Amino acid sequence: MSLEKIVSIPGMSGLYKVIAQMRNGGYVVESLTDKKRLPIDAMHRVSKLQDISVYTVEGDMPLREVFLKMKEHDAEASKVTPKSEGAELRTTFKKIVPNFDEERVHISDIRKMISWYGLLKDIVDFKEEVKEEEVKEETGAAVATVAKPKAKIAKAKKADTENSSEEKPAARKKAAKKSAS
């Protein structure tokens, strides 16, 4: 399973796997804890874990990389629970991700990441997630460089058609004046 199909729904505890998308824009999701399926309408906010990142001193770190670091430091990540004291959570998270921004990453965020990691560590292969993302970034960059010249050609064609359409009304007016005289 990949992080692409796993979502968090604010106001509902736990994580959910997207089963299908409904016609009205909502989703059918399945809880990862008790395997119950339920419909989520389009009015609910749904956050894909793939799109979540953690504030660091240098910038943002995608959640999949945080989970990979947690997997590497599994002994520290597994010894704390989401119900541990805030100071203990912060020091453990500091060992796992030493450059996280302590002012913007709250204890509640660390609690969520630790509980999510506990749910996902046996389900998702985080190393594959990072490799797949690197491949997508490389192919995306190649596609973007190929697409730029086509966009310039399309703009040039559009400019030519606008210029030719501006010339035609002027020619019509001259022809109308000649026929009237």
Coordinates of N, CA and C in Angstrom, one line a residue:
M1 N 0.8 -1.2 0.0 CA 0.0 0.0 0.0 C 0.9 1.2 0.0
S2 N 0.4 2.3 -0.6 CA 1.2 3.5 -0.7 C 0.5 4.7 0.1
L3 N 1.3 5.7 0.4 CA 0.8 6.8 1.2 C -0.2 7.6 0.3
E4 N -0.2 7.4 -1.0 CA -1.1 8.1 -1.9 C -2.5 7.8 -1.6
K5 N -2.8 6.6 -1.1 CA -4.2 6.2 -0.9 C -4.6 6.3 0.6
I6 N -3.7 6.8 1.4 CA -4.0 6.9 2.8 C -4.3 8.4 3.2
V7 N -5.4 8.6 3.9 CA -5.8 9.9 4.2 C -6.1 10.1 5.7
S8 N -6.1 11.3 6.1 CA -6.5 11.7 7.5 C -7.7 12.6 7.3
I9 N -8.7 12.4 8.2 CA -9.9 13.2 8.1 C -10.0 14.0 9.4
P10 N -9.8 15.3 9.4 CA -9.9 16.1 10.7 C -11.3 15.9 11.3
G11 N -11.2 15.7 12.7 CA -12.4 15.4 13.4 C -12.7 13.9 13.6
M12 N -12.0 13.1 12.9 CA -12.2 11.7 13.0 C -10.8 11.1 13.3
S13 N -10.8 10.2 14.3 CA -9.5 9.7 14.7 C -9.1 8.6 13.8
G14 N -7.7 8.4 13.7 CA -7.2 7.3 12.9 C -6.9 7.7 11.5
L15 N -6.5 6.7 10.7 CA -6.2 6.9 9.3 C -7.1 6.0 8.5
Y16 N -7.3 6.4 7.2 CA -8.3 5.8 6.4 C -7.6 5.5 5.0
K17 N -8.0 4.4 4.4 CA -7.6 4.1 3.1 C -8.7 4.4 2.1
V18 N -8.4 5.1 1.0 CA -9.4 5.5 0.0 C -9.7 4.3 -0.8
I19 N -11.0 3.9 -0.8 CA -11.5 2.7 -1.6 C -11.9 3.2 -3.0
A20 N -12.8 4.2 -3.0 CA -13.3 4.7 -4.2 C -13.7 6.1 -4.1
Q21 N -13.9 6.8 -5.3 CA -14.4 8.2 -5.3 C -15.8 8.2 -5.7
M22 N -16.6 8.9 -5.1 CA -18.1 9.0 -5.4 C -18.3 10.0 -6.5
R23 N -19.5 10.0 -7.1 CA -19.8 11.0 -8.1 C -19.9 12.4 -7.6
N24 N -20.3 12.6 -6.4 CA -20.5 13.9 -5.9 C -19.2 14.5 -5.4
G25 N -18.1 13.9 -5.6 CA -16.8 14.4 -5.1 C -16.3 13.8 -3.8
G26 N -17.1 13.1 -3.2 CA -16.7 12.5 -1.9 C -16.0 11.2 -2.1
Y27 N -15.7 10.5 -1.0 CA -15.0 9.2 -1.0 C -15.6 8.1 -0.2
V28 N -15.3 6.9 -0.6 CA -15.6 5.8 0.3 C -14.3 5.4 0.9
V29 N -14.2 5.4 2.2 CA -12.9 5.1 2.9 C -13.1 4.0 3.9
E30 N -12.0 3.3 4.2 CA -11.9 2.2 5.1 C -10.9 2.5 6.2
S31 N -11.4 2.3 7.4 CA -10.5 2.6 8.6 C -9.4 1.6 8.6
L32 N -8.2 2.0 8.9 CA -7.1 1.1 9.0 C -7.1 0.3 10.3
T33 N -7.8 0.8 11.3 CA -7.8 0.1 12.6 C -8.9 -1.0 12.7
D34 N -10.1 -0.6 12.3 CA -11.2 -1.6 12.5 C -11.8 -2.1 11.1
K35 N -11.3 -1.6 10.0 CA -11.7 -2.1 8.7 C -13.1 -1.7 8.3
K36 N -13.7 -0.8 9.0 CA -15.1 -0.3 8.7 C -15.0 0.6 7.6
R37 N -16.0 0.5 6.6 CA -16.1 1.4 5.5 C -17.2 2.4 5.7
L38 N -16.9 3.7 5.3 CA -17.9 4.7 5.4 C -17.8 5.7 4.3
P39 N -18.9 6.4 4.0 CA -18.8 7.4 2.9 C -18.4 8.7 3.6
I40 N -17.6 9.5 2.8 CA -17.2 10.8 3.3 C -17.7 11.8 2.1
D41 N -18.5 12.7 2.5 CA -19.0 13.6 1.4 C -18.0 14.7 1.1
A42 N -18.2 15.5 0.1 CA -17.3 16.4 -0.4 C -17.0 17.6 0.5
M43 N -17.9 17.8 1.5 CA -17.8 18.9 2.5 C -16.7 18.6 3.5
H44 N -16.3 17.3 3.7 CA -15.2 17.0 4.7 C -13.9 17.4 4.1
R45 N -13.0 17.9 5.0 CA -11.7 18.1 4.5 C -10.9 16.8 4.6
V46 N -10.2 16.4 3.6 CA -9.5 15.2 3.6 C -8.0 15.5 3.2
S47 N -7.1 15.1 4.1 CA -5.7 15.3 3.8 C -5.0 14.0 3.5
K48 N -4.4 14.0 2.3 CA -3.6 12.8 1.9 C -2.2 12.9 2.7
L49 N -1.8 11.8 3.2 CA -0.5 11.8 3.9 C 0.6 12.1 3.0
Q50 N 0.5 11.8 1.7 CA 1.5 12.1 0.7 C 1.7 13.6 0.7
D51 N 0.7 14.4 0.9 CA 0.8 15.9 0.8 C 1.3 16.6 2.1
I52 N 1.4 15.9 3.2 CA 1.7 16.5 4.5 C 3.2 16.6 4.6
S53 N 3.7 17.7 5.2 CA 5.1 17.8 5.4 C 5.3 18.4 6.8
V54 N 6.6 18.3 7.3 CA 7.0 18.7 8.6 C 7.9 19.9 8.5
Y55 N 7.7 21.0 9.3 CA 8.6 22.1 9.3 C 10.0 21.7 9.8
T56 N 11.0 22.1 9.1 CA 12.4 21.9 9.5 C 13.1 23.3 9.4
V57 N 14.3 23.4 9.9 CA 15.0 24.6 9.9 C 15.3 25.0 8.5
E58 N 15.6 24.0 7.6 CA 16.0 24.3 6.2 C 14.8 24.5 5.3
G59 N 13.6 24.0 5.7 CA 12.5 24.1 4.8 C 11.4 23.1 5.3
D60 N 10.8 22.4 4.4 CA 9.8 21.4 4.7 C 10.3 20.0 4.4
M61 N 10.0 19.0 5.2 CA 10.4 17.6 5.0 C 9.1 16.8 4.8
P62 N 8.9 16.1 3.7 CA 7.7 15.3 3.4 C 7.6 14.3 4.5
L63 N 6.3 14.0 4.9 CA 6.0 13.0 5.9 C 6.6 11.6 5.6
R64 N 6.7 11.2 4.3 CA 7.2 9.9 4.0 C 8.7 9.8 4.4
E65 N 9.4 10.9 4.3 CA 10.8 10.9 4.8 C 10.9 10.9 6.3
V66 N 10.0 11.5 7.0 CA 10.0 11.4 8.5 C 9.7 10.0 8.9
F67 N 8.8 9.4 8.2 CA 8.4 8.0 8.5 C 9.6 7.1 8.2
L68 N 10.4 7.4 7.2 CA 11.6 6.6 6.8 C 12.6 6.7 7.9
K69 N 12.8 8.0 8.4 CA 13.7 8.2 9.5 C 13.2 7.5 10.8
M70 N 11.9 7.5 11.0 CA 11.4 6.7 12.2 C 11.6 5.2 12.0
K71 N 11.5 4.7 10.8 CA 11.8 3.3 10.6 C 13.3 3.0 10.8
E72 N 14.2 3.9 10.5 CA 15.6 3.7 10.8 C 15.9 3.7 12.3
H73 N 15.2 4.6 13.0 CA 15.3 4.7 14.4 C 14.1 4.0 15.1
D74 N 13.8 2.8 14.7 CA 12.6 2.2 15.2 C 12.6 1.9 16.7
A75 N 13.7 1.7 17.2 CA 13.8 1.4 18.7 C 13.3 2.7 19.5
E76 N 13.8 3.9 19.1 CA 13.3 5.1 19.8 C 11.9 5.4 19.5
A77 N 11.5 5.2 18.2 CA 10.1 5.6 17.8 C 9.1 4.6 18.5
S78 N 9.5 3.4 18.7 CA 8.5 2.4 19.2 C 8.4 2.5 20.8
K79 N 9.5 3.0 21.4 CA 9.4 3.0 22.9 C 8.5 4.1 23.4
V80 N 8.2 5.2 22.6 CA 7.3 6.2 23.1 C 5.9 5.9 22.5
T81 N 4.9 6.3 23.3 CA 3.5 6.2 22.8 C 3.0 7.6 22.6
P82 N 1.9 7.8 21.9 CA 1.3 9.1 21.7 C 0.8 9.7 23.1
K83 N 0.7 8.8 24.1 CA 0.2 9.3 25.4 C 1.4 9.7 26.3
S84 N 2.6 9.6 25.8 CA 3.8 9.9 26.7 C 3.8 11.4 27.0
E85 N 4.6 11.8 27.9 CA 4.8 13.2 28.3 C 5.3 14.0 27.1
G86 N 5.0 15.3 27.0 CA 5.4 16.1 25.9 C 6.9 16.3 25.8
A87 N 7.6 16.4 26.9 CA 9.0 16.6 26.9 C 9.7 15.3 26.3
E88 N 9.2 14.2 26.7 CA 9.7 12.9 26.2 C 9.5 12.8 24.7
L89 N 8.3 13.1 24.3 CA 8.0 13.1 22.9 C 8.9 14.0 22.1
R90 N 9.1 15.2 22.6 CA 10.0 16.2 21.9 C 11.4 15.7 21.8
T91 N 12.0 15.2 22.9 CA 13.4 14.7 22.9 C 13.5 13.5 21.9
T92 N 12.6 12.6 21.9 CA 12.6 11.4 21.1 C 12.5 11.9 19.6
F93 N 11.6 12.8 19.3 CA 11.5 13.3 17.9 C 12.7 14.1 17.5
K94 N 13.4 14.7 18.5 CA 14.6 15.5 18.2 C 15.7 14.5 17.8
K95 N 15.8 13.3 18.4 CA 16.7 12.2 18.0 C 16.5 11.7 16.6
I96 N 15.2 11.6 16.2 CA 14.8 11.1 14.9 C 15.0 12.1 13.8
V97 N 14.5 13.3 14.0 CA 14.6 14.4 13.1 C 15.2 15.6 13.8
P98 N 16.6 15.6 13.8 CA 17.3 16.6 14.6 C 17.1 18.1 14.2
N99 N 16.7 18.3 12.9 CA 16.6 19.7 12.4 C 15.1 20.2 12.3
F100 N 14.2 19.5 13.0 CA 12.8 20.0 12.9 C 12.7 21.4 13.7
D101 N 11.7 22.2 13.2 CA 11.5 23.5 13.8 C 10.7 23.4 15.0
E102 N 11.3 23.6 16.2 CA 10.7 23.4 17.5 C 9.6 24.4 17.8
E103 N 9.6 25.6 17.1 CA 8.6 26.6 17.3 C 7.3 26.3 16.6
R104 N 7.4 25.7 15.4 CA 6.2 25.5 14.6 C 5.7 24.1 14.6
V105 N 6.5 23.1 15.1 CA 6.0 21.7 15.2 C 5.6 21.5 16.7
H106 N 4.3 21.4 16.9 CA 3.7 21.3 18.2 C 3.7 19.8 18.7
I107 N 3.5 19.7 20.0 CA 3.5 18.3 20.6 C 2.3 17.5 20.0
S108 N 1.2 18.2 19.7 CA 0.1 17.4 19.1 C 0.5 16.9 17.8
D109 N 1.3 17.6 17.0 CA 1.7 17.1 15.7 C 2.6 15.9 15.9
I110 N 3.5 15.9 16.9 CA 4.4 14.8 17.1 C 3.6 13.6 17.6
R111 N 2.6 13.8 18.4 CA 1.7 12.7 18.8 C 1.0 12.1 17.6
K112 N 0.5 12.9 16.7 CA -0.1 12.3 15.5 C 0.9 11.5 14.7
M113 N 2.1 12.1 14.5 CA 3.1 11.3 13.6 C 3.4 10.0 14.3
I114 N 3.6 10.0 15.6 CA 3.9 8.7 16.3 C 2.8 7.7 16.2
S115 N 1.6 8.2 16.4 CA 0.5 7.2 16.3 C 0.3 6.8 14.8
W116 N 0.4 7.7 13.8 CA 0.3 7.3 12.4 C 1.4 6.3 12.1
Y117 N 2.6 6.5 12.6 CA 3.7 5.6 12.3 C 3.4 4.2 12.9
G118 N 2.8 4.2 14.1 CA 2.5 2.9 14.7 C 1.5 2.1 13.8
L119 N 0.6 2.9 13.2 CA -0.4 2.2 12.3 C 0.2 1.7 11.0
L120 N 1.1 2.5 10.5 CA 1.6 2.3 9.1 C 2.9 1.5 9.0
K121 N 3.6 1.3 10.1 CA 5.0 0.7 9.9 C 5.0 -0.7 9.4
D122 N 3.9 -1.5 9.6 CA 3.8 -2.8 9.1 C 3.1 -2.9 7.7
I123 N 2.4 -1.8 7.4 CA 1.6 -1.8 6.1 C 2.3 -1.2 5.0
V124 N 3.1 -0.1 5.2 CA 3.7 0.7 4.1 C 5.2 0.5 4.1
D125 N 5.8 0.3 2.9 CA 7.2 0.2 2.8 C 7.7 1.6 2.5
F126 N 8.3 2.3 3.5 CA 8.6 3.7 3.3 C 9.8 3.9 2.4
K127 N 10.7 2.9 2.3 CA 11.8 3.0 1.3 C 11.3 3.1 -0.1
E128 N 10.4 2.3 -0.4 CA 9.8 2.3 -1.8 C 9.1 3.6 -2.0
E129 N 8.4 4.2 -1.0 CA 7.7 5.5 -1.2 C 8.7 6.5 -1.6
V130 N 9.9 6.6 -1.0 CA 10.9 7.6 -1.3 C 11.4 7.4 -2.7
K131 N 11.7 6.1 -3.0 CA 12.2 5.8 -4.4 C 11.2 6.2 -5.5
E132 N 9.9 5.9 -5.2 CA 8.9 6.2 -6.2 C 8.8 7.7 -6.4
E133 N 8.9 8.5 -5.3 CA 8.8 9.9 -5.4 C 10.0 10.5 -6.2
E134 N 11.2 9.9 -6.0 CA 12.4 10.4 -6.7 C 12.2 10.2 -8.2
V135 N 11.7 9.0 -8.6 CA 11.4 8.7 -10.0 C 10.4 9.7 -10.6
K136 N 9.3 9.9 -9.8 CA 8.3 10.9 -10.3 C 8.9 12.3 -10.5
E137 N 9.8 12.7 -9.6 CA 10.4 14.0 -9.7 C 11.3 14.1 -11.0
E138 N 12.1 13.0 -11.2 CA 12.9 13.0 -12.4 C 12.1 13.0 -13.7
T139 N 11.1 12.2 -13.8 CA 10.3 12.2 -15.0 C 9.5 13.4 -15.1
G140 N 9.0 14.0 -14.0 CA 8.3 15.3 -14.1 C 9.1 16.4 -14.6
A141 N 10.4 16.4 -14.2 CA 11.3 17.5 -14.7 C 11.5 17.3 -16.2
A142 N 11.7 16.1 -16.7 CA 11.9 15.8 -18.1 C 10.6 16.2 -18.9
V143 N 9.5 16.0 -18.4 CA 8.2 16.3 -19.1 C 8.1 17.9 -19.1
A144 N 8.4 18.5 -18.0 CA 8.3 20.0 -18.0 C 9.3 20.7 -19.0
T145 N 10.4 20.1 -19.2 CA 11.3 20.8 -20.2 C 10.9 20.5 -21.6
V146 N 10.2 19.4 -21.8 CA 9.7 19.2 -23.2 C 8.5 20.0 -23.4
A147 N 7.7 20.3 -22.4 CA 6.4 21.0 -22.6 C 6.6 22.5 -22.8
K148 N 7.7 23.1 -22.4 CA 7.9 24.5 -22.5 C 8.0 25.0 -23.9
P149 N 8.8 24.3 -24.8 CA 8.8 24.8 -26.2 C 7.4 24.7 -26.9
K150 N 6.6 23.7 -26.6 CA 5.3 23.6 -27.2 C 4.4 24.8 -26.7
A151 N 4.6 25.2 -25.5 CA 3.8 26.3 -25.0 C 4.2 27.6 -25.7
K152 N 5.5 27.8 -26.0 CA 5.9 29.0 -26.7 C 5.3 28.9 -28.1
I153 N 5.3 27.8 -28.8 CA 4.8 27.7 -30.1 C 3.3 28.0 -30.1
A154 N 2.6 27.5 -29.1 CA 1.1 27.8 -29.0 C 0.9 29.3 -28.8
K155 N 1.7 29.9 -28.0 CA 1.5 31.4 -27.8 C 1.8 32.1 -29.1
A156 N 2.8 31.7 -29.9 CA 3.1 32.4 -31.1 C 2.0 32.2 -32.1
K157 N 1.4 31.0 -32.2 CA 0.3 30.8 -33.1 C -0.9 31.7 -32.7
K158 N -1.1 31.8 -31.4 CA -2.3 32.6 -30.9 C -2.1 34.0 -31.3
A159 N -0.8 34.5 -31.1 CA -0.5 35.9 -31.5 C -0.7 36.1 -33.0
D160 N -0.3 35.2 -33.8 CA -0.5 35.3 -35.2 C -1.9 35.4 -35.6
T161 N -2.8 34.6 -35.0 CA -4.2 34.6 -35.4 C -4.9 35.8 -34.9
E162 N -4.4 36.4 -33.7 CA -5.0 37.6 -33.3 C -4.6 38.8 -34.2
N163 N -3.4 38.8 -34.7 CA -2.9 39.8 -35.6 C -3.6 39.8 -36.9
S164 N -3.9 38.6 -37.4 CA -4.5 38.4 -38.7 C -6.0 38.8 -38.6
S165 N -6.6 38.5 -37.4 CA -8.0 38.9 -37.3 C -8.2 40.4 -37.1
E166 N -7.1 41.1 -36.6 CA -7.2 42.5 -36.5 C -7.0 43.2 -37.8
E167 N -6.3 42.6 -38.7 CA -6.1 43.1 -40.1 C -7.4 43.0 -40.9
K168 N -8.1 41.9 -40.8 CA -9.3 41.7 -41.6 C -10.4 42.8 -41.4
P169 N -10.7 43.2 -40.2 CA -11.7 44.2 -40.1 C -11.3 45.6 -40.8
A170 N -10.0 45.9 -40.7 CA -9.5 47.1 -41.3 C -9.6 47.0 -42.8
A171 N -9.3 45.8 -43.4 CA -9.5 45.6 -44.8 C -10.9 45.7 -45.3
R172 N -11.8 45.2 -44.4 CA -13.2 45.3 -44.8 C -13.7 46.7 -44.8
K173 N -13.2 47.5 -43.8 CA -13.7 48.9 -43.8 C -13.2 49.7 -45.0
K174 N -12.0 49.4 -45.5 CA -11.5 50.0 -46.7 C -12.3 49.6 -47.9
A175 N -12.6 48.3 -48.0 CA -13.4 47.8 -49.1 C -14.8 48.5 -49.1
A176 N -15.4 48.6 -47.9 CA -16.7 49.2 -47.8 C -16.7 50.7 -48.2
K177 N -15.6 51.4 -47.9 CA -15.5 52.8 -48.3 C -15.3 53.0 -49.8
K178 N -14.6 52.1 -50.5 CA -14.4 52.1 -51.9 C -15.7 51.8 -52.6
S179 N -16.5 50.9 -52.1 CA -17.8 50.5 -52.8 C -18.8 51.6 -52.6
A180 N -18.7 52.4 -51.5 CA -19.7 53.4 -51.2 C -19.4 54.7 -52.1
S181 N -18.2 54.9 -52.5 CA -17.8 56.1 -53.3 C -18.0 55.9 -54.7

